[in-house]
Amino acid sequence: MRVARTRRPAVAAAAAVLAAAVSLLAGCTSGHPTPSGAAGSSTDGVVSGAPASGAPTVGATPLEPLPVEVPAALAPYYAQQLSWKPCDSGFECTTFKVPLDYAHPGDGHDVQLSAVRKPAGGTGHRIGSLLLNPGGPGGSAIDYTERIAGRYDAGVRSSFDLVGFDPRGVGRSAPITCLTGPRMDAYTATDLTPDDPGETAALVAADKEFAAGCRAQAGDLLGHVSTVEAARDMDVLRGLVGDRKLNYVGKSYGTFLGATYAGLFPGKVGKVVLDGAMDPSLDAATGNLTQAGGFETAWTAFAEDCAKRDDCPVGRSAEEAGKKLDALFAQLDANPLPTEQNRPLTEAQALTGVAEAMYAESLWPYLREGLTTALAGDGSALLKLADSYYGRGSDGSYENLMYANMAVNCLDLPAPFADPAAVTAALPAFEKAAPHFGRDMAWMALGCGYWPDKATGAPHTVRAAGSDPIVVVGTTRDPATPYAWAKSLAGQLEAGRLLTYDGDGHTAYQRQNTCIDDAINGYLLGGEAPANGKVCKD
């Protein structure tokens, strides 16, 4: 798998069921192959190389807040008048402008961003707007808001306008594109466990082609899609919707965006929920390493559940399941499987398909089906899971999520590996943390090493001194954002409140756990933040 992200699965006739099952979930992070983050191999989500106590990485610098007063050069952006127009079956849409480069506002180089809202309904007291972000980076908050708005608590829907805006480079906001559909097909199929110099060269060539395509099509925007810039854009929107403070629910990478906002604008923090938290203090290599461990943890949970079922295709123990998975990957490395799409299933795509199903227990039945048919010689079901992960449509086109994902991640942190030699040196640590996924995920992290724009961000801590309470939600066996990360972020924030979901899957809010949902809904509606350390179970 190359990147973790918001998913909209489409698996055979079960597409509608799957889409409903995962529309509440959000994606995660990172470049070419990997997201930048995940849980570890213990129940606490910690692996070797990650902060065992949930403490921030030593040496990470604090994120400093911006001046309280809006600079005169930015005043015209905050003075815009939003024109909301009916769109998309009961929603309202608008656009607004932000400077391409906040160091040079008003120079004629602006970016037009798109937003959608579901106005508050009912007769309840309207609190303001609640901005939503599903993660990615690269997930469309517009699409997400339109899918999820009706599932929010009735009290929340009657008190808030639910608002989603696509960050710069994403969805309907100057979307970045990089490759044609056929070239993206080739990219997703590229061998991620190179066994010889020729296969290594092919992987490097694929990474370079991806980066060059992004540069050719995105131009100057490619250097201005960082999370800091997106957070500043979010403050412009906060001002335009008339809210004195930001109310926000961010999932997965959306927690990084929300935490960045809190660090830059602590005095403008209202009700903020960060669900499936990322740890901004980690460097990219540590993030990728811990994420490998997170998918290993999730695989073990799947395998143990599978072993209890009559239709389990991988054996009666987690150990046996791991051996069968390794054997399948080895088989696909040598001989890709035929599929009904006339696109063979490669080892890289099979890994992606397995990873896709780790995000939610509701996807485990589809993984059992995919492994059953793959072991019988048909790769169709696993390929459909992989296509879902990448946002590939039935017509062969791709959503822009993967392109935006790489662009944002490569700006936010320096590349974890500069060249194949650096990956090779790191392989032992990755394979120890994740015996079944580590090798692939180490090579997945090579893409930013060839990125045309230098990273503008670095590991940092977020204190957000003086902010209102911020709720940080962590799931103990989250495959994509480690529980240790939630503990670390909550500890960094001066007003952080850690809310724990002891369970499986990626993120926790609105996944039908009454304890979590009641705690967050009550907080959003004006109640106290949950007590720090509160734990909810399955």
PDB file of N, CA, C and O in Angstrom, residues 193-227:
ATOM      1  N   THR A 193       8.887  -5.050  -3.224  1.00  0.00           N
ATOM      2  CA  THR A 193       9.874  -5.870  -2.513  1.00  0.00           C
ATOM      3  C   THR A 193      10.980  -6.243  -3.508  1.00  0.00           C
ATOM      4  O   THR A 193      11.133  -7.416  -3.867  1.00  0.00           O
ATOM      5  N   PRO A 194      11.727  -5.255  -3.972  1.00  0.00           N
ATOM      6  CA  PRO A 194      12.726  -5.530  -5.007  1.00  0.00           C
ATOM      7  C   PRO A 194      13.754  -6.558  -4.554  1.00  0.00           C
ATOM      8  O   PRO A 194      14.289  -6.469  -3.453  1.00  0.00           O
ATOM      9  N   ASP A 195      14.002  -7.526  -5.447  1.00  0.00           N
ATOM     10  CA  ASP A 195      14.929  -8.617  -5.138  1.00  0.00           C
ATOM     11  C   ASP A 195      16.272  -8.494  -5.844  1.00  0.00           C
ATOM     12  O   ASP A 195      17.180  -9.286  -5.585  1.00  0.00           O
ATOM     13  N   ASP A 196      16.391  -7.548  -6.751  1.00  0.00           N
ATOM     14  CA  ASP A 196      17.635  -7.396  -7.497  1.00  0.00           C
ATOM     15  C   ASP A 196      17.744  -5.958  -7.980  1.00  0.00           C
ATOM     16  O   ASP A 196      16.783  -5.177  -7.880  1.00  0.00           O
ATOM     17  N   PRO A 197      18.899  -5.561  -8.505  1.00  0.00           N
ATOM     18  CA  PRO A 197      19.084  -4.175  -8.943  1.00  0.00           C
ATOM     19  C   PRO A 197      18.077  -3.735  -9.995  1.00  0.00           C
ATOM     20  O   PRO A 197      17.662  -2.566 -10.010  1.00  0.00           O
ATOM     21  N   GLY A 198      17.664  -4.644 -10.867  1.00  0.00           N
ATOM     22  CA  GLY A 198      16.704  -4.279 -11.894  1.00  0.00           C
ATOM     23  C   GLY A 198      15.353  -3.899 -11.311  1.00  0.00           C
ATOM     24  O   GLY A 198      14.741  -2.907 -11.739  1.00  0.00           O
ATOM     25  N   GLU A 199      14.879  -4.662 -10.328  1.00  0.00           N
ATOM     26  CA  GLU A 199      13.602  -4.344  -9.704  1.00  0.00           C
ATOM     27  C   GLU A 199      13.692  -3.066  -8.870  1.00  0.00           C
ATOM     28  O   GLU A 199      12.745  -2.285  -8.813  1.00  0.00           O
ATOM     29  N   THR A 200      14.851  -2.848  -8.243  1.00  0.00           N
ATOM     30  CA  THR A 200      15.046  -1.605  -7.503  1.00  0.00           C
ATOM     31  C   THR A 200      15.015  -0.412  -8.441  1.00  0.00           C
ATOM     32  O   THR A 200      14.379   0.613  -8.156  1.00  0.00           O
ATOM     33  N   ALA A 201      15.674  -0.543  -9.580  1.00  0.00           N
ATOM     34  CA  ALA A 201      15.683   0.546 -10.565  1.00  0.00           C
ATOM     35  C   ALA A 201      14.276   0.832 -11.073  1.00  0.00           C
ATOM     36  O   ALA A 201      13.910   1.995 -11.306  1.00  0.00           O
ATOM     37  N   ALA A 202      13.471  -0.206 -11.246  1.00  0.00           N
ATOM     38  CA  ALA A 202      12.099  -0.012 -11.727  1.00  0.00           C
ATOM     39  C   ALA A 202      11.265   0.744 -10.698  1.00  0.00           C
ATOM     40  O   ALA A 202      10.442   1.604 -11.054  1.00  0.00           O
ATOM     41  N   LEU A 203      11.464   0.443  -9.421  1.00  0.00           N
ATOM     42  CA  LEU A 203      10.739   1.148  -8.360  1.00  0.00           C
ATOM     43  C   LEU A 203      11.151   2.616  -8.309  1.00  0.00           C
ATOM     44  O   LEU A 203      10.300   3.512  -8.198  1.00  0.00           O
ATOM     45  N   VAL A 204      12.446   2.870  -8.406  1.00  0.00           N
ATOM     46  CA  VAL A 204      12.929   4.250  -8.410  1.00  0.00           C
ATOM     47  C   VAL A 204      12.365   5.001  -9.613  1.00  0.00           C
ATOM     48  O   VAL A 204      11.937   6.160  -9.501  1.00  0.00           O
ATOM     49  N   ALA A 205      12.341   4.350 -10.762  1.00  0.00           N
ATOM     50  CA  ALA A 205      11.812   4.990 -11.966  1.00  0.00           C
ATOM     51  C   ALA A 205      10.337   5.337 -11.797  1.00  0.00           C
ATOM     52  O   ALA A 205       9.878   6.406 -12.236  1.00  0.00           O
ATOM     53  N   ALA A 206       9.575   4.458 -11.151  1.00  0.00           N
ATOM     54  CA  ALA A 206       8.155   4.728 -10.918  1.00  0.00           C
ATOM     55  C   ALA A 206       7.976   5.930  -9.997  1.00  0.00           C
ATOM     56  O   ALA A 206       7.112   6.790 -10.227  1.00  0.00           O
ATOM     57  N   ASP A 207       8.784   5.999  -8.946  1.00  0.00           N
ATOM     58  CA  ASP A 207       8.707   7.134  -8.030  1.00  0.00           C
ATOM     59  C   ASP A 207       9.063   8.439  -8.739  1.00  0.00           C
ATOM     60  O   ASP A 207       8.417   9.471  -8.536  1.00  0.00           O
ATOM     61  N   LYS A 208      10.077   8.395  -9.560  1.00  0.00           N
ATOM     62  CA  LYS A 208      10.498   9.600 -10.274  1.00  0.00           C
ATOM     63  C   LYS A 208       9.455  10.026 -11.295  1.00  0.00           C
ATOM     64  O   LYS A 208       9.198  11.232 -11.471  1.00  0.00           O
ATOM     65  N   GLU A 209       8.839   9.066 -11.976  1.00  0.00           N
ATOM     66  CA  GLU A 209       7.800   9.406 -12.939  1.00  0.00           C
ATOM     67  C   GLU A 209       6.616  10.076 -12.248  1.00  0.00           C
ATOM     68  O   GLU A 209       6.049  11.056 -12.745  1.00  0.00           O
ATOM     69  N   PHE A 210       6.245   9.541 -11.088  1.00  0.00           N
ATOM     70  CA  PHE A 210       5.139  10.121 -10.318  1.00  0.00           C
ATOM     71  C   PHE A 210       5.465  11.569  -9.950  1.00  0.00           C
ATOM     72  O   PHE A 210       4.652  12.477 -10.154  1.00  0.00           O
ATOM     73  N   ALA A 211       6.643  11.793  -9.401  1.00  0.00           N
ATOM     74  CA  ALA A 211       7.037  13.137  -8.960  1.00  0.00           C
ATOM     75  C   ALA A 211       7.100  14.101 -10.132  1.00  0.00           C
ATOM     76  O   ALA A 211       6.625  15.249 -10.033  1.00  0.00           O
ATOM     77  N   ALA A 212       7.666  13.657 -11.247  1.00  0.00           N
ATOM     78  CA  ALA A 212       7.767  14.530 -12.417  1.00  0.00           C
ATOM     79  C   ALA A 212       6.392  14.873 -12.974  1.00  0.00           C
ATOM     80  O   ALA A 212       6.152  16.003 -13.417  1.00  0.00           O
ATOM     81  N   GLY A 213       5.482  13.912 -12.956  1.00  0.00           N
ATOM     82  CA  GLY A 213       4.127  14.182 -13.426  1.00  0.00           C
ATOM     83  C   GLY A 213       3.426  15.223 -12.576  1.00  0.00           C
ATOM     84  O   GLY A 213       2.718  16.102 -13.083  1.00  0.00           O
ATOM     85  N   CYS A 214       3.621  15.141 -11.258  1.00  0.00           N
ATOM     86  CA  CYS A 214       3.018  16.133 -10.361  1.00  0.00           C
ATOM     87  C   CYS A 214       3.577  17.523 -10.636  1.00  0.00           C
ATOM     88  O   CYS A 214       2.821  18.511 -10.698  1.00  0.00           O
ATOM     89  N   ARG A 215       4.875  17.614 -10.795  1.00  0.00           N
ATOM     90  CA  ARG A 215       5.500  18.903 -11.070  1.00  0.00           C
ATOM     91  C   ARG A 215       5.002  19.480 -12.391  1.00  0.00           C
ATOM     92  O   ARG A 215       4.652  20.672 -12.492  1.00  0.00           O
ATOM     93  N   ALA A 216       4.911  18.652 -13.416  1.00  0.00           N
ATOM     94  CA  ALA A 216       4.514  19.137 -14.739  1.00  0.00           C
ATOM     95  C   ALA A 216       3.084  19.661 -14.740  1.00  0.00           C
ATOM     96  O   ALA A 216       2.778  20.659 -15.414  1.00  0.00           O
ATOM     97  N   GLN A 217       2.193  19.023 -13.992  1.00  0.00           N
ATOM     98  CA  GLN A 217       0.785  19.389 -14.054  1.00  0.00           C
ATOM     99  C   GLN A 217       0.360  20.373 -12.975  1.00  0.00           C
ATOM    100  O   GLN A 217      -0.568  21.154 -13.182  1.00  0.00           O
ATOM    101  N   ALA A 218       1.015  20.352 -11.820  1.00  0.00           N
ATOM    102  CA  ALA A 218       0.590  21.233 -10.724  1.00  0.00           C
ATOM    103  C   ALA A 218       1.315  22.566 -10.710  1.00  0.00           C
ATOM    104  O   ALA A 218       0.802  23.543 -10.158  1.00  0.00           O
ATOM    105  N   GLY A 219       2.505  22.635 -11.272  1.00  0.00           N
ATOM    106  CA  GLY A 219       3.249  23.881 -11.293  1.00  0.00           C
ATOM    107  C   GLY A 219       3.583  24.398  -9.905  1.00  0.00           C
ATOM    108  O   GLY A 219       3.898  23.639  -8.990  1.00  0.00           O
ATOM    109  N   ASP A 220       3.460  25.729  -9.716  1.00  0.00           N
ATOM    110  CA  ASP A 220       3.857  26.350  -8.455  1.00  0.00           C
ATOM    111  C   ASP A 220       3.003  25.890  -7.272  1.00  0.00           C
ATOM    112  O   ASP A 220       3.460  25.938  -6.124  1.00  0.00           O
ATOM    113  N   LEU A 221       1.767  25.457  -7.536  1.00  0.00           N
ATOM    114  CA  LEU A 221       0.912  25.009  -6.443  1.00  0.00           C
ATOM    115  C   LEU A 221       1.549  23.857  -5.678  1.00  0.00           C
ATOM    116  O   LEU A 221       1.332  23.727  -4.463  1.00  0.00           O
ATOM    117  N   LEU A 222       2.359  23.046  -6.347  1.00  0.00           N
ATOM    118  CA  LEU A 222       2.944  21.866  -5.718  1.00  0.00           C
ATOM    119  C   LEU A 222       3.782  22.232  -4.497  1.00  0.00           C
ATOM    120  O   LEU A 222       3.883  21.444  -3.550  1.00  0.00           O
ATOM    121  N   GLY A 223       4.360  23.411  -4.486  1.00  0.00           N
ATOM    122  CA  GLY A 223       5.163  23.848  -3.353  1.00  0.00           C
ATOM    123  C   GLY A 223       4.380  24.579  -2.281  1.00  0.00           C
ATOM    124  O   GLY A 223       4.980  25.079  -1.315  1.00  0.00           O
ATOM    125  N   HIS A 224       3.047  24.634  -2.423  1.00  0.00           N
ATOM    126  CA  HIS A 224       2.228  25.401  -1.474  1.00  0.00           C
ATOM    127  C   HIS A 224       0.972  24.639  -1.068  1.00  0.00           C
ATOM    128  O   HIS A 224      -0.135  25.193  -1.050  1.00  0.00           O
ATOM    129  N   VAL A 225       1.137  23.376  -0.738  1.00  0.00           N
ATOM    130  CA  VAL A 225       0.000  22.572  -0.264  1.00  0.00           C
ATOM    131  C   VAL A 225       0.302  21.972   1.101  1.00  0.00           C
ATOM    132  O   VAL A 225      -0.198  20.908   1.461  1.00  0.00           O
ATOM    133  N   SER A 226       1.101  22.654   1.884  1.00  0.00           N
ATOM    134  CA  SER A 226       1.478  22.136   3.195  1.00  0.00           C
ATOM    135  C   SER A 226       0.306  22.222   4.168  1.00  0.00           C
ATOM    136  O   SER A 226      -0.669  22.958   3.960  1.00  0.00           O
ATOM    137  N   THR A 227       0.425  21.504   5.270  1.00  0.00           N
ATOM    138  CA  THR A 227      -0.615  21.530   6.300  1.00  0.00           C
ATOM    139  C   THR A 227      -0.680  22.890   6.993  1.00  0.00           C
ATOM    140  O   THR A 227      -1.765  23.351   7.358  1.00  0.00           O
TER     141      THR A 227
END
